[in-house]
Coordinates of C-alpha atoms in Angstrom, one line a residue:
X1 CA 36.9 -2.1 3.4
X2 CA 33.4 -3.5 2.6
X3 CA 32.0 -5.4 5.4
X4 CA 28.9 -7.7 4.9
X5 CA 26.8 -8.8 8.0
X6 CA 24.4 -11.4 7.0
X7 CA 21.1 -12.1 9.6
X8 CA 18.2 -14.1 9.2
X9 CA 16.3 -11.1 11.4
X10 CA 15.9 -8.6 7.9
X11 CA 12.5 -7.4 9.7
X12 CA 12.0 -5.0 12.6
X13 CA 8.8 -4.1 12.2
X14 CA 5.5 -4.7 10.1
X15 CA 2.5 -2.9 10.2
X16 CA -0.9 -2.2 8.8
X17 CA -2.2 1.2 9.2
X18 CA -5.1 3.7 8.2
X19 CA -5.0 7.7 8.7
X20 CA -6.5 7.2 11.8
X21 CA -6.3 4.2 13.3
X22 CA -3.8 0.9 13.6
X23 CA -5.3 -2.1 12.2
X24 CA -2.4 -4.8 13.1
X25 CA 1.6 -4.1 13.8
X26 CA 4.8 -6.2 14.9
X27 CA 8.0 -4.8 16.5
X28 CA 10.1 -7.5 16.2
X29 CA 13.2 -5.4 17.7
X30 CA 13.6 -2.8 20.9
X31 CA 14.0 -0.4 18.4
X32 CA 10.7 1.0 19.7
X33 CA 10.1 0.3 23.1
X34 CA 6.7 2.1 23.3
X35 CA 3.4 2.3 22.0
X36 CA 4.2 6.2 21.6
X37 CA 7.5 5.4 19.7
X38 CA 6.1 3.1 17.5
X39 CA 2.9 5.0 17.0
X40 CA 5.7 8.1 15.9
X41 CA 7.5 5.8 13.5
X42 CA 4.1 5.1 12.2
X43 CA 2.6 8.3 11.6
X44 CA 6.3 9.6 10.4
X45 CA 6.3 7.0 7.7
X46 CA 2.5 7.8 6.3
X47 CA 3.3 11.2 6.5
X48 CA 6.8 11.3 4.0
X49 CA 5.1 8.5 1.7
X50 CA 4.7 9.6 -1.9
X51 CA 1.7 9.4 -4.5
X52 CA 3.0 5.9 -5.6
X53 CA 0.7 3.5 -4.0
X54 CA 4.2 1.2 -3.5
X55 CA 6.9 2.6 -2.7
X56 CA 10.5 2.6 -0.3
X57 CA 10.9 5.7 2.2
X58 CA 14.6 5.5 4.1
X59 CA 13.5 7.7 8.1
X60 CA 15.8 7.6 11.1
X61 CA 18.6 4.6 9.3
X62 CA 15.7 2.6 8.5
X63 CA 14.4 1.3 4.9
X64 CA 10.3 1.0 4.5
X65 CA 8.7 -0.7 2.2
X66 CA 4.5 0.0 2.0
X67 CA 2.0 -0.2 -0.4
X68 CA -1.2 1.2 -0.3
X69 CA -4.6 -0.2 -0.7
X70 CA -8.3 0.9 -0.1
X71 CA -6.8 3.3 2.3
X72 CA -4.7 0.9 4.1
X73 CA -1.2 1.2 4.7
X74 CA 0.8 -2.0 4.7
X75 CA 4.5 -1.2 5.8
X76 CA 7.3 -3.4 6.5
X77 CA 10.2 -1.6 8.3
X78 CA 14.5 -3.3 8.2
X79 CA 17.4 -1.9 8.7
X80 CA 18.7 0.8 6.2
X81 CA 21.5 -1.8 5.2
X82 CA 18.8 -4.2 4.5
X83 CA 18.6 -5.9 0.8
X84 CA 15.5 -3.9 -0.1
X85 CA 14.4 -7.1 -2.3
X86 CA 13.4 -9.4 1.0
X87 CA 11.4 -6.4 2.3
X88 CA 9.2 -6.1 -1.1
X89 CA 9.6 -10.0 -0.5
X90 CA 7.9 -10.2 3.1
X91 CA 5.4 -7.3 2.4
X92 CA 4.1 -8.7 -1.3
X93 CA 3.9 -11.9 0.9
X94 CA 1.9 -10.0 3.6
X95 CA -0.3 -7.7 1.2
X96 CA -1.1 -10.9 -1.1
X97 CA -1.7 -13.5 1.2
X98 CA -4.5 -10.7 3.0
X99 CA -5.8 -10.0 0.0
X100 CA -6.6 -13.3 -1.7
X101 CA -8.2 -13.9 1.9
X102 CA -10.2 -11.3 1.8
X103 CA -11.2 -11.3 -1.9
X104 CA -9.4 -8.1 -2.5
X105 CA -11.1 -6.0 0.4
X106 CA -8.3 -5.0 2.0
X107 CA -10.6 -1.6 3.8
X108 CA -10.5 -0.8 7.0
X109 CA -13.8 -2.0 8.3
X110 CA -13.0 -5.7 6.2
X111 CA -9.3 -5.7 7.7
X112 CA -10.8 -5.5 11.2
X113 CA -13.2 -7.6 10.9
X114 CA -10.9 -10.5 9.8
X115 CA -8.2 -9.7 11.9
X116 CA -7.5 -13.3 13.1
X117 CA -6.7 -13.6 8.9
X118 CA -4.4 -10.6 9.4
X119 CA -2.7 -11.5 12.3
X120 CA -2.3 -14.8 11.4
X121 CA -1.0 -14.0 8.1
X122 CA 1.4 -11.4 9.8
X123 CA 2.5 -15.0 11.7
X124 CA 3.2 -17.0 8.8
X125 CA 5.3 -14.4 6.8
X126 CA 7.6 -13.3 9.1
X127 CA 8.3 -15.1 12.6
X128 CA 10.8 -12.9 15.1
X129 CA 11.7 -11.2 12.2
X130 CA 12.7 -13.9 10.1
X131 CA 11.3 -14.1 6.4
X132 CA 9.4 -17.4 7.2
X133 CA 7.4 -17.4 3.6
X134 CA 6.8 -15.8 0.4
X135 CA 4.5 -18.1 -1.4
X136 CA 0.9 -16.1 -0.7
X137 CA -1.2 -18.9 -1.5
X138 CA 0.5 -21.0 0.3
X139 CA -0.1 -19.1 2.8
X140 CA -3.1 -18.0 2.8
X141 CA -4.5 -21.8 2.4
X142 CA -2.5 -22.9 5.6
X143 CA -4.4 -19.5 7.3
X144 CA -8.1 -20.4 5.8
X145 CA -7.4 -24.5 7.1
X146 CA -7.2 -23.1 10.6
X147 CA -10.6 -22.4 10.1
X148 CA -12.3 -24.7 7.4
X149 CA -11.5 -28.4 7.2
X150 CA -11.3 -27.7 3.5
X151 CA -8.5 -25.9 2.1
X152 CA -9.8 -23.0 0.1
X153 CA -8.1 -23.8 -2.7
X154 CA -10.3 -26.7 -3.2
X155 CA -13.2 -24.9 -2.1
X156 CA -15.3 -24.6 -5.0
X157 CA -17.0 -21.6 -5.5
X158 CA -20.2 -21.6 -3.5
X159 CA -18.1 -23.0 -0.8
X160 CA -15.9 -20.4 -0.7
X161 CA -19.0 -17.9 -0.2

């Protein structure tokens, strides 16, 4: 007998990592009480990825879904029973809506220096662990209005810069 259980909550977890050093994360579950834990998971995850710069990974009854990009890691973690497509979903969503922020730096040292961007961006994705958005431009212009009164859509282009 097949049984289906349907949630909102597809994400536990979504993070943005280097070799060395955690840029942004959120646990959205218990599933990782601890800094330690979640560091582990973490570390774990980098360390079984392939060559692929995107790619799924299934560790400890949990499906991952990362890509990888100027040496950052951008992961976002369901459960192994999860539809694998809303995970591509949220972390496209994620990895997108950073990057057209960030004109395509998406390095460590630009990542941390824009990390009200990231964070907020982490926000509007995914809220508790719900899917919130998947439009990256959308997205991204309701980020860059927190801080411009012009959406950067119709920024033109020495505005922008």
């Amino acid at each position: 007998v097949f049984e289906c259980k349907m949630s909102l909550y597809s994400v536990k977890a979504c993070f943005i990592v280097t070799n060395t050093d955690r840029i942004a994360a959120k646990y959205y579950t218990n599933d990782w009480p601890t800094l330690e834990e979640q560091r582990k998971l973490e570390n774990k995850l980098i360390s079984q990825r392939s060559q692929n710069p995107t790619d799924a990974l299934i560790i400890d009854d949990v499906l991952a879904v990362y890509k990888v990009s100027s040496g950052s890691f951008f992961c976002v973690v369901g459960d192994i029973d999860e539809n694998p497509y809303i995970l591509e979903s949220a972390l496209e969503a994620l990895f997108q809506g950073i990057s057209l922020l960030l004109r395509g730096l998406c390095d460590r040292r630009t990542l941390l220096e824009n990390l009200d961007y990231v964070v907020l961006v982490m926000d509007e994705v995914i809220d508790k662990g719900v899917l919130l958005e998947t439009d990256y431009e959308a997205i991204a212009e309701r980020v860059s209005a927190e801080g411009t009164e012009t959406p950067l859509a119709e920024q033109s282009f020495a505005q922008a810069f």
